[in-house]
XYZ file of C-alpha atoms in Angstrom:
585
model
C 158.821 -24.637 -22.825
C 156.837 -22.291 -20.617
C 153.239 -23.026 -19.743
C 150.808 -21.571 -22.270
C 148.095 -19.435 -20.705
C 144.718 -21.117 -20.770
C 141.808 -19.379 -22.418
C 138.191 -20.193 -23.280
C 137.659 -21.880 -26.614
C 134.707 -20.884 -28.816
C 134.426 -22.997 -31.958
C 131.541 -23.744 -34.308
C 129.270 -26.384 -32.927
C 131.258 -26.813 -29.715
C 129.377 -25.141 -26.884
C 131.226 -23.624 -23.942
C 129.889 -24.956 -20.676
C 129.420 -22.525 -17.768
C 129.031 -23.567 -14.179
C 125.368 -23.768 -13.145
C 125.503 -22.611 -9.577
C 124.589 -19.537 -7.605
C 127.515 -17.300 -6.643
C 127.508 -14.909 -3.718
C 126.962 -11.262 -4.624
C 130.193 -9.587 -5.665
C 132.053 -12.891 -6.227
C 134.100 -13.162 -9.436
C 132.346 -14.938 -12.264
C 133.518 -18.525 -12.720
C 135.786 -19.159 -15.660
C 134.023 -20.994 -18.466
C 135.184 -24.525 -19.213
C 136.505 -25.338 -22.671
C 134.711 -27.915 -24.776
C 138.039 -29.166 -26.175
C 141.532 -29.704 -24.794
C 144.587 -31.465 -26.168
C 146.346 -34.604 -25.001
C 149.503 -33.586 -23.148
C 151.758 -36.149 -24.772
C 154.826 -33.957 -25.230
C 157.651 -33.590 -22.720
C 157.824 -30.040 -21.418
C 159.966 -30.969 -18.422
C 162.497 -32.751 -20.687
C 162.731 -35.946 -18.669
C 162.041 -38.278 -21.593
C 158.505 -39.178 -20.469
C 155.244 -37.784 -21.831
C 153.819 -35.283 -19.347
C 150.448 -37.043 -19.194
C 152.058 -40.373 -18.352
C 153.840 -39.346 -15.165
C 152.777 -37.990 -11.786
C 151.928 -34.320 -12.023
C 153.850 -31.711 -10.052
C 153.583 -27.944 -10.056
C 157.079 -27.745 -11.524
C 156.525 -30.246 -14.324
C 155.571 -27.649 -16.909
C 152.644 -29.786 -17.985
C 149.829 -28.249 -20.017
C 146.927 -28.044 -17.577
C 143.684 -26.153 -18.187
C 142.008 -24.536 -15.119
C 138.879 -26.477 -14.196
C 136.810 -24.344 -11.813
C 134.008 -26.353 -10.254
C 134.962 -29.734 -11.730
C 134.781 -32.403 -9.030
C 135.508 -35.518 -11.035
C 136.231 -36.814 -14.530
C 134.544 -39.892 -16.012
C 136.636 -41.495 -18.749
C 140.319 -42.111 -19.398
C 141.022 -39.340 -21.951
C 141.678 -36.661 -19.304
C 142.469 -36.347 -15.606
C 142.173 -33.796 -12.810
C 145.590 -32.638 -11.567
C 146.563 -29.607 -9.541
C 143.143 -28.039 -9.821
C 143.096 -28.327 -13.605
C 142.373 -30.646 -16.508
C 145.115 -32.479 -18.356
C 144.482 -34.373 -21.578
C 145.797 -37.935 -21.551
C 144.689 -39.428 -24.859
C 142.263 -38.775 -27.709
C 138.653 -39.324 -26.717
C 135.784 -37.858 -24.742
C 135.164 -37.505 -21.014
C 132.331 -36.344 -18.813
C 133.006 -33.630 -16.264
C 131.189 -33.815 -12.941
C 130.342 -30.275 -11.844
C 128.524 -30.934 -8.565
C 124.789 -30.790 -7.765
C 124.271 -33.330 -10.550
C 125.527 -31.025 -13.315
C 127.712 -32.508 -16.038
C 129.530 -31.398 -19.181
C 131.155 -33.226 -22.063
C 134.795 -32.552 -22.911
C 136.565 -33.611 -26.114
C 140.277 -34.463 -26.042
C 142.256 -34.203 -29.290
C 145.744 -35.688 -29.690
C 148.245 -34.241 -32.179
C 151.249 -36.328 -33.150
C 153.953 -36.023 -35.829
C 154.009 -38.603 -38.640
C 157.203 -39.277 -40.616
C 157.561 -39.979 -44.329
C 157.115 -43.723 -43.724
C 153.809 -43.163 -41.924
C 155.205 -43.874 -38.463
C 153.971 -41.884 -35.480
C 156.820 -40.313 -33.513
C 156.935 -40.418 -29.739
C 156.985 -36.761 -28.667
C 158.969 -37.557 -25.527
C 161.444 -40.085 -26.883
C 162.031 -38.921 -30.451
C 162.602 -35.589 -32.171
C 162.071 -33.656 -35.365
C 165.025 -33.340 -37.745
C 166.139 -30.710 -40.216
C 165.288 -31.006 -43.886
C 168.320 -31.672 -46.071
C 166.692 -31.845 -49.513
C 164.890 -29.471 -51.853
C 161.148 -29.022 -51.283
C 158.591 -30.815 -53.473
C 158.386 -29.198 -56.862
C 162.101 -28.403 -56.917
C 163.453 -31.857 -56.117
C 164.570 -34.009 -59.084
C 161.902 -36.165 -60.662
C 161.625 -39.507 -58.914
C 163.392 -38.282 -55.758
C 162.199 -39.990 -52.555
C 160.022 -37.998 -50.151
C 161.728 -35.786 -47.609
C 162.679 -38.230 -44.847
C 162.899 -35.414 -42.301
C 159.616 -33.582 -42.945
C 156.809 -34.331 -40.484
C 153.059 -34.200 -41.001
C 150.845 -33.539 -37.968
C 147.972 -35.966 -37.342
C 145.019 -34.839 -35.226
C 142.917 -37.617 -33.652
C 139.741 -36.993 -31.672
C 135.961 -36.727 -31.708
C 134.931 -35.618 -35.234
C 133.354 -32.307 -34.242
C 136.379 -31.330 -32.138
C 139.068 -31.743 -34.810
C 140.708 -28.457 -35.814
C 140.644 -27.387 -39.446
C 143.895 -25.420 -39.216
C 146.948 -25.281 -36.997
C 149.763 -22.826 -36.331
C 153.368 -23.931 -35.843
C 155.927 -22.030 -33.799
C 159.620 -22.693 -33.305
C 162.235 -21.669 -30.746
C 166.009 -21.478 -30.625
C 167.852 -23.847 -28.288
C 168.063 -21.061 -25.692
C 164.303 -20.496 -25.706
C 164.158 -17.375 -27.897
C 161.293 -17.288 -30.377
C 162.480 -18.218 -33.873
C 159.679 -18.586 -36.428
C 155.918 -18.939 -36.930
C 153.908 -20.720 -39.650
C 150.206 -19.926 -39.613
C 147.118 -21.336 -41.276
C 148.319 -24.860 -42.025
C 145.226 -26.730 -43.221
C 144.351 -30.214 -41.987
C 142.566 -32.606 -44.343
C 140.373 -35.540 -43.359
C 142.232 -38.849 -43.618
C 141.704 -42.447 -42.626
C 142.782 -43.070 -39.064
C 145.536 -45.524 -38.108
C 144.224 -49.072 -37.382
C 144.768 -48.729 -33.635
C 142.511 -45.664 -33.351
C 139.533 -46.069 -31.011
C 136.057 -46.381 -32.486
C 134.135 -43.139 -32.773
C 137.224 -41.002 -33.363
C 138.225 -39.279 -36.599
C 141.476 -37.968 -38.026
C 142.789 -34.967 -39.917
C 146.374 -34.466 -41.133
C 148.582 -31.612 -42.295
C 150.945 -31.754 -45.272
C 154.559 -32.648 -44.427
C 156.238 -29.678 -42.717
C 159.944 -29.081 -43.333
C 162.294 -27.789 -40.636
C 164.419 -25.269 -42.559
C 167.990 -24.214 -41.797
C 167.883 -20.671 -43.176
C 165.607 -17.938 -44.491
C 166.407 -18.563 -48.165
C 165.242 -22.167 -47.912
C 162.285 -21.191 -45.735
C 160.971 -18.336 -47.878
C 161.196 -19.876 -51.353
C 157.737 -19.955 -52.987
C 157.956 -23.740 -53.230
C 158.503 -24.144 -49.495
C 157.029 -21.084 -47.803
C 153.680 -22.691 -46.943
C 155.182 -25.896 -45.538
C 158.471 -24.859 -43.886
C 159.477 -23.389 -40.549
C 162.906 -22.318 -39.303
C 164.340 -24.536 -36.576
C 167.625 -25.566 -34.990
C 169.000 -28.498 -33.014
C 168.053 -28.286 -29.354
C 165.116 -26.023 -30.052
C 161.440 -26.932 -30.307
C 158.562 -26.877 -32.730
C 155.110 -26.469 -31.208
C 151.592 -26.771 -32.628
C 148.935 -24.290 -31.587
C 145.174 -24.256 -32.183
C 143.273 -21.018 -31.625
C 146.171 -19.674 -29.565
C 146.366 -22.710 -27.287
C 149.412 -24.997 -27.345
C 148.356 -28.436 -28.516
C 151.658 -30.307 -28.864
C 155.403 -29.837 -29.249
C 158.514 -31.756 -30.222
C 162.234 -31.233 -29.753
C 164.522 -30.754 -32.774
C 167.664 -32.838 -33.199
C 169.800 -34.594 -35.791
C 168.790 -37.236 -38.331
C 166.693 -40.007 -36.827
C 167.826 -42.810 -39.146
C 171.592 -43.319 -39.537
C 174.042 -46.252 -39.322
C 174.878 -44.951 -35.838
C 171.228 -44.798 -34.803
C 169.363 -41.556 -34.110
C 171.643 -38.540 -33.705
C 170.206 -36.253 -31.044
C 172.436 -33.257 -30.294
C 176.180 -32.680 -30.071
C 178.127 -29.532 -29.271
C 181.440 -28.204 -30.522
C 183.176 -25.543 -28.455
C 184.414 -22.581 -30.477
C 186.691 -19.711 -29.450
C 186.098 -16.851 -31.853
C 188.665 -14.064 -32.271
C 187.804 -11.010 -34.367
C 191.171 -9.487 -35.275
C 191.723 -5.756 -35.611
C 193.510 -4.374 -38.670
C 196.182 -2.908 -36.380
C 196.640 -2.661 -32.623
C 193.831 -0.492 -31.272
C 192.321 -0.146 -34.746
C 189.021 -1.145 -36.301
C 187.998 -4.820 -36.070
C 187.745 -6.940 -39.203
C 183.932 -6.740 -39.152
C 181.232 -4.689 -37.472
C 182.817 -1.216 -37.500
C 183.473 -1.207 -33.746
C 183.955 -3.784 -31.010
C 180.260 -4.060 -30.159
C 179.320 -4.503 -33.808
C 182.093 -7.052 -34.274
C 180.871 -9.174 -31.379
C 177.292 -9.074 -32.665
C 178.253 -10.063 -36.214
C 180.554 -12.818 -34.981
C 177.750 -14.299 -32.885
C 175.457 -14.042 -35.909
C 177.947 -16.052 -37.949
C 178.181 -18.787 -35.327
C 174.390 -18.893 -35.045
C 174.105 -19.349 -38.831
C 176.661 -22.165 -38.707
C 174.701 -23.827 -35.890
C 171.528 -23.702 -37.976
C 173.224 -25.403 -40.926
C 174.939 -28.047 -38.818
C 171.651 -28.720 -37.064
C 171.138 -31.031 -40.040
C 173.572 -33.275 -38.178
C 172.340 -32.419 -34.691
C 175.527 -30.373 -34.190
C 175.378 -27.019 -32.409
C 178.066 -24.484 -31.545
C 176.620 -23.186 -28.296
C 173.988 -20.801 -26.980
C 174.373 -17.276 -28.301
C 174.722 -15.596 -24.909
C 177.451 -18.021 -23.851
C 179.613 -17.980 -26.982
C 183.316 -17.325 -26.400
C 183.855 -14.312 -28.699
C 186.453 -11.559 -28.361
C 188.037 -8.729 -30.340
C 191.839 -8.933 -30.346
C 194.841 -7.048 -31.676
C 197.120 -8.660 -34.238
C 199.939 -9.977 -32.050
C 203.425 -8.465 -32.166
C 206.441 -10.659 -32.745
C 206.258 -13.315 -30.039
C 207.910 -16.365 -31.561
C 211.002 -17.295 -33.511
C 210.375 -19.625 -36.441
C 213.554 -21.662 -36.695
C 213.843 -22.762 -40.305
C 211.069 -20.304 -41.291
C 209.069 -22.344 -43.820
C 211.752 -24.313 -45.729
C 213.501 -26.057 -42.831
C 216.984 -26.351 -44.330
C 219.731 -27.794 -42.088
C 222.358 -25.488 -40.620
C 225.756 -24.871 -42.206
C 227.246 -22.873 -39.323
C 226.598 -19.400 -37.940
C 224.454 -17.945 -35.148
C 220.998 -16.741 -34.194
C 220.872 -13.337 -32.472
C 217.914 -11.404 -31.079
C 216.700 -9.293 -28.190
C 213.889 -10.770 -26.076
C 212.354 -8.661 -23.333
C 215.433 -6.427 -23.298
C 217.797 -9.403 -22.997
C 220.312 -10.183 -25.726
C 220.317 -13.804 -26.864
C 222.895 -15.488 -29.082
C 222.929 -19.163 -30.097
C 225.641 -20.671 -32.286
C 224.729 -23.144 -35.016
C 226.840 -26.002 -36.328
C 226.867 -27.537 -39.760
C 224.328 -30.330 -40.112
C 222.099 -29.282 -37.217
C 218.378 -29.619 -37.841
C 215.913 -26.806 -37.135
C 214.665 -28.839 -34.162
C 218.150 -29.032 -32.657
C 218.780 -25.316 -33.081
C 215.327 -24.515 -31.638
C 216.168 -26.587 -28.557
C 219.408 -24.656 -28.083
C 217.528 -21.375 -28.416
C 215.003 -22.523 -25.795
C 217.846 -23.271 -23.377
C 219.263 -19.770 -23.892
C 215.828 -18.193 -23.383
C 215.290 -20.041 -20.102
C 218.782 -19.149 -18.920
C 217.809 -15.495 -19.420
C 214.905 -15.921 -16.993
C 212.208 -16.163 -19.665
C 209.845 -18.939 -20.705
C 210.275 -20.886 -23.934
C 207.833 -23.312 -25.530
C 208.794 -25.449 -28.503
C 206.032 -25.795 -31.087
C 207.033 -28.124 -33.960
C 205.424 -27.936 -37.384
C 204.958 -30.560 -40.085
C 207.402 -30.464 -42.962
C 206.125 -28.350 -45.817
C 205.901 -30.148 -49.152
C 208.631 -27.883 -50.515
C 210.682 -27.992 -47.312
C 213.694 -30.078 -46.389
C 212.954 -30.697 -42.700
C 210.199 -29.827 -40.225
C 210.489 -26.349 -38.755
C 210.031 -25.456 -35.086
C 208.585 -22.305 -33.558
C 209.992 -21.090 -30.237
C 207.327 -19.162 -28.314
C 208.977 -16.731 -25.880
C 207.177 -15.319 -22.851
C 208.117 -13.455 -19.710
C 208.485 -15.217 -16.381
C 204.799 -14.550 -15.648
C 203.640 -15.878 -18.999
C 202.985 -12.540 -20.749
C 204.355 -11.866 -24.220
C 207.637 -9.923 -24.311
C 208.885 -7.818 -27.242
C 211.179 -9.596 -29.675
C 213.470 -7.802 -32.098
C 216.636 -8.208 -34.102
C 219.842 -7.160 -32.355
C 220.553 -3.912 -34.157
C 222.108 -4.486 -37.564
C 222.988 -8.069 -36.715
C 220.900 -10.473 -38.807
C 218.514 -12.722 -36.967
C 220.382 -15.667 -38.503
C 223.877 -15.448 -39.887
C 223.701 -19.101 -40.929
C 223.871 -19.319 -44.725
C 221.257 -22.093 -44.955
C 219.276 -22.204 -41.712
C 216.963 -19.191 -41.706
C 215.043 -17.763 -38.756
C 212.008 -15.464 -38.786
C 210.321 -13.347 -36.155
C 206.664 -14.266 -36.091
C 204.693 -11.045 -36.310
C 201.273 -10.311 -37.838
C 200.960 -7.312 -40.170
C 197.486 -7.203 -41.691
C 197.702 -3.999 -43.730
C 198.456 -6.106 -46.802
C 196.307 -9.058 -45.707
C 197.148 -12.294 -43.902
C 199.716 -14.324 -45.803
C 198.018 -17.693 -46.257
C 199.233 -21.180 -47.005
C 199.452 -22.779 -50.435
C 199.369 -26.413 -51.492
C 203.065 -26.600 -50.610
C 202.845 -25.469 -46.994
C 199.204 -26.218 -46.131
C 200.120 -28.679 -43.395
C 202.245 -26.170 -41.462
C 200.771 -22.836 -42.504
C 202.766 -19.687 -43.091
C 204.836 -18.041 -40.371
C 202.264 -15.234 -40.189
C 199.364 -17.694 -39.806
C 201.225 -19.617 -37.136
C 202.041 -16.405 -35.301
C 198.382 -15.365 -35.253
C 196.991 -18.703 -34.167
C 199.645 -19.589 -31.610
C 199.345 -16.183 -29.955
C 195.779 -16.994 -28.883
C 195.856 -20.781 -28.595
C 194.309 -22.019 -25.344
C 196.315 -25.231 -25.357
C 193.182 -27.392 -25.519
C 193.019 -29.335 -28.799
C 189.341 -30.135 -28.173
C 188.294 -26.556 -28.836
C 188.058 -25.106 -32.340
C 189.778 -21.761 -32.788
C 188.079 -19.355 -35.205
C 189.756 -16.184 -36.465
C 188.045 -13.455 -38.478
C 190.656 -11.274 -40.210
C 190.287 -8.221 -42.448
C 191.594 -9.982 -45.565
C 193.995 -12.494 -47.051
C 196.847 -11.480 -49.333
C 195.508 -13.470 -52.282
C 192.432 -12.157 -54.036
C 189.633 -14.730 -53.909
C 190.798 -16.462 -50.742
C 188.020 -16.084 -48.149
C 188.582 -18.942 -45.721
C 190.825 -21.817 -44.753
C 191.057 -24.498 -42.124
C 193.692 -26.529 -40.314
C 192.786 -30.100 -39.409
C 193.957 -32.304 -36.594
C 197.043 -34.233 -37.675
C 200.035 -35.888 -36.073
C 202.790 -33.344 -35.548
C 200.640 -30.380 -36.522
C 201.571 -27.108 -34.848
C 198.244 -25.581 -35.831
C 195.154 -27.780 -35.699
C 191.383 -27.537 -35.456
C 191.523 -23.927 -36.562
C 189.448 -21.912 -39.018
C 190.358 -18.527 -40.494
C 187.872 -16.476 -42.513
C 188.009 -12.885 -43.689
C 185.608 -9.955 -43.950
C 184.500 -10.881 -47.462
C 183.489 -14.344 -46.214
C 181.036 -12.672 -43.858
C 179.770 -10.463 -46.691
C 179.165 -13.506 -48.892
C 176.591 -14.770 -46.399
C 174.234 -17.351 -47.908
C 176.148 -17.409 -51.196
C 178.722 -19.753 -49.673
C 178.282 -19.990 -45.880
C 182.072 -19.839 -45.564
C 182.394 -20.253 -41.791
C 180.120 -23.303 -41.736
C 181.984 -24.759 -44.735
C 185.397 -24.367 -43.079
C 184.087 -25.795 -39.808
C 182.901 -28.744 -41.880
C 186.468 -29.438 -42.987
C 187.536 -29.608 -39.334
C 184.634 -31.665 -37.982
C 184.562 -34.102 -40.909
C 188.387 -34.301 -40.972
C 188.021 -33.665 -44.700
C 190.940 -31.815 -46.320
C 189.286 -31.975 -49.752
C 185.783 -31.681 -51.131
C 183.259 -34.290 -52.264
C 183.341 -32.946 -55.816
C 187.136 -32.721 -56.175
C 187.203 -36.008 -58.077
C 183.511 -36.557 -58.684
C 180.278 -34.960 -59.762
C 179.804 -31.298 -58.868
C 177.391 -30.871 -55.949
C 176.503 -27.156 -55.842
C 173.793 -27.738 -53.208
C 176.283 -29.360 -50.803
C 177.723 -27.207 -48.021
C 181.058 -28.938 -48.621
C 181.146 -28.310 -52.390
C 184.503 -26.899 -53.456
C 183.392 -23.913 -55.499
C 179.666 -23.318 -55.023
C 178.529 -19.704 -54.693
C 174.791 -19.382 -55.123
C 172.490 -17.244 -52.944
C 169.358 -19.166 -53.973
C 167.740 -22.255 -52.495
C 169.929 -24.318 -54.856
C 173.127 -23.030 -53.240
C 175.555 -24.737 -50.820
C 173.678 -25.387 -47.582
C 172.937 -29.126 -47.352
C 174.682 -31.879 -45.395
C 173.992 -35.523 -46.140
C 173.361 -38.195 -43.533
C 176.669 -39.783 -44.563
C 178.480 -36.518 -43.814
C 176.768 -36.333 -40.431
C 177.898 -39.861 -39.644
C 181.435 -39.010 -40.716
C 181.474 -35.965 -38.425
C 180.439 -38.106 -35.446
C 182.959 -40.818 -36.254
C 185.841 -38.391 -36.827
C 185.062 -35.817 -34.133
C 182.407 -37.308 -31.858
C 182.733 -38.301 -28.189
C 184.412 -41.616 -29.092
C 186.914 -40.135 -31.557
C 190.614 -40.059 -30.591
C 190.366 -36.270 -30.355
C 186.716 -35.493 -29.537
C 185.696 -32.074 -30.816
C 182.023 -32.905 -30.311
C 180.538 -33.645 -26.917
C 177.123 -35.085 -26.171
C 174.631 -32.343 -25.324
C 171.472 -34.194 -24.256
C 168.106 -32.553 -24.805
C 166.596 -34.486 -21.910
C 167.688 -34.675 -18.298
C 168.145 -37.776 -16.226
C 165.132 -38.574 -14.077
C 165.773 -38.485 -10.301
């Protein structure tokens, strides 16, 4: 957080104290001293220690108010540092101004209070995203929102603010949202409060994931947009009074979840080589919309403290549908050979591989790879799981030139690609004019040849990254997204494919976030497949509702599952720790 500019504070009965001293003619007038400052108990330098509790440095980012003419401070509620005043705790101090002049200064502390009445440490803890409906819409008898935070102001009675403003920021520091005019009501102070101090408290404030949740009449006055890794700050009369980081749920079986990051590689696919991209109208529009979609997914998964990366650093590109670049031996059925040959032209070189009765697709694929390498080209074997309707697992042979670039593949004139009566072979090309041919329940584990051709053309070889493809459409009406999970023997894994209509659906279904949920939770099904329908759950199987009751919520149990299945300690970690604080030197 940047340092908030100091300004004079004029409030009701609080007088502003000016320096009582003669200034030389033409000298600038001294800046008036405020009658109230705020305890600097947040952690602007992100080292895990409250700013007021550590030695001050010019680079600490601490909230310091200029203190012209102040020579000393009597009392422990504030201190003089770097030529300014820094609040340390709620209370009152006396400012020594020289020549016997003095002024009184009130220090007010603002701290967040959770649903159980506990005060959160601004440096060690964090706010978390709301995952339930706001009061008035929640079911009767539902427990209070465990993630909402009230703000408690403690200080001299006359110095307590009547209203506060809340502001929020994205994880990269961009301004996100503002909630003004939040009233504070007088309340009894906590038992440990010093004598002579009073307290006022706000209603519980929800950290919302999206505009629909934020702007509903039931939540508009007590909600603010936020995201994991960002901040929520409290301001009084334009002056920053406190702030807190935003992370995952604070109370889980795994302990507090702070922030984790998944690395995405997003590919917006053109309808045809050199043609229009699937979304956005042109390349620039496609990149903007794709980043928007990832940002929306980050906001929703902030409920779990999961983020998909800073907007400016997202790996997003517009790509052509790849030409034929692999040979799918066995296509999708994987029948054994009965005798014949495979014939094709690769990079201008004729290749012919004989097949023998009883050979498996894997054996024939290995023979083809040998022939490819003998022709001076590169061959990579990429096995696939057996489709439910298949006989044996199929194998894709990815063919590249000696330098690694794709080379054109084609049938050898009128000669069939496979003359074997049972063992088929297919050239893996992507033709999107009629939509992407997608998997069914019978070949979901392997995917179709066209899906495999698309994904394997742009695979980076790192299973810890999640590949995301945005295509113009699928062949089947109603299909808007699908995902491939990590599994033993999978040729395609940790991959999400959504189409243009998924982007158009927006908050009706949050398709990209939903499909990413399948990958991160390692959940091939849905929580309502064999249970009660949960239309408010992001992972519901069929929810499509653009209102606050629609699919946008993730439970703590789902967050825990994501960390266990994909977190840093998982066998294949898709999520890496992304600390919000830095190690102290």
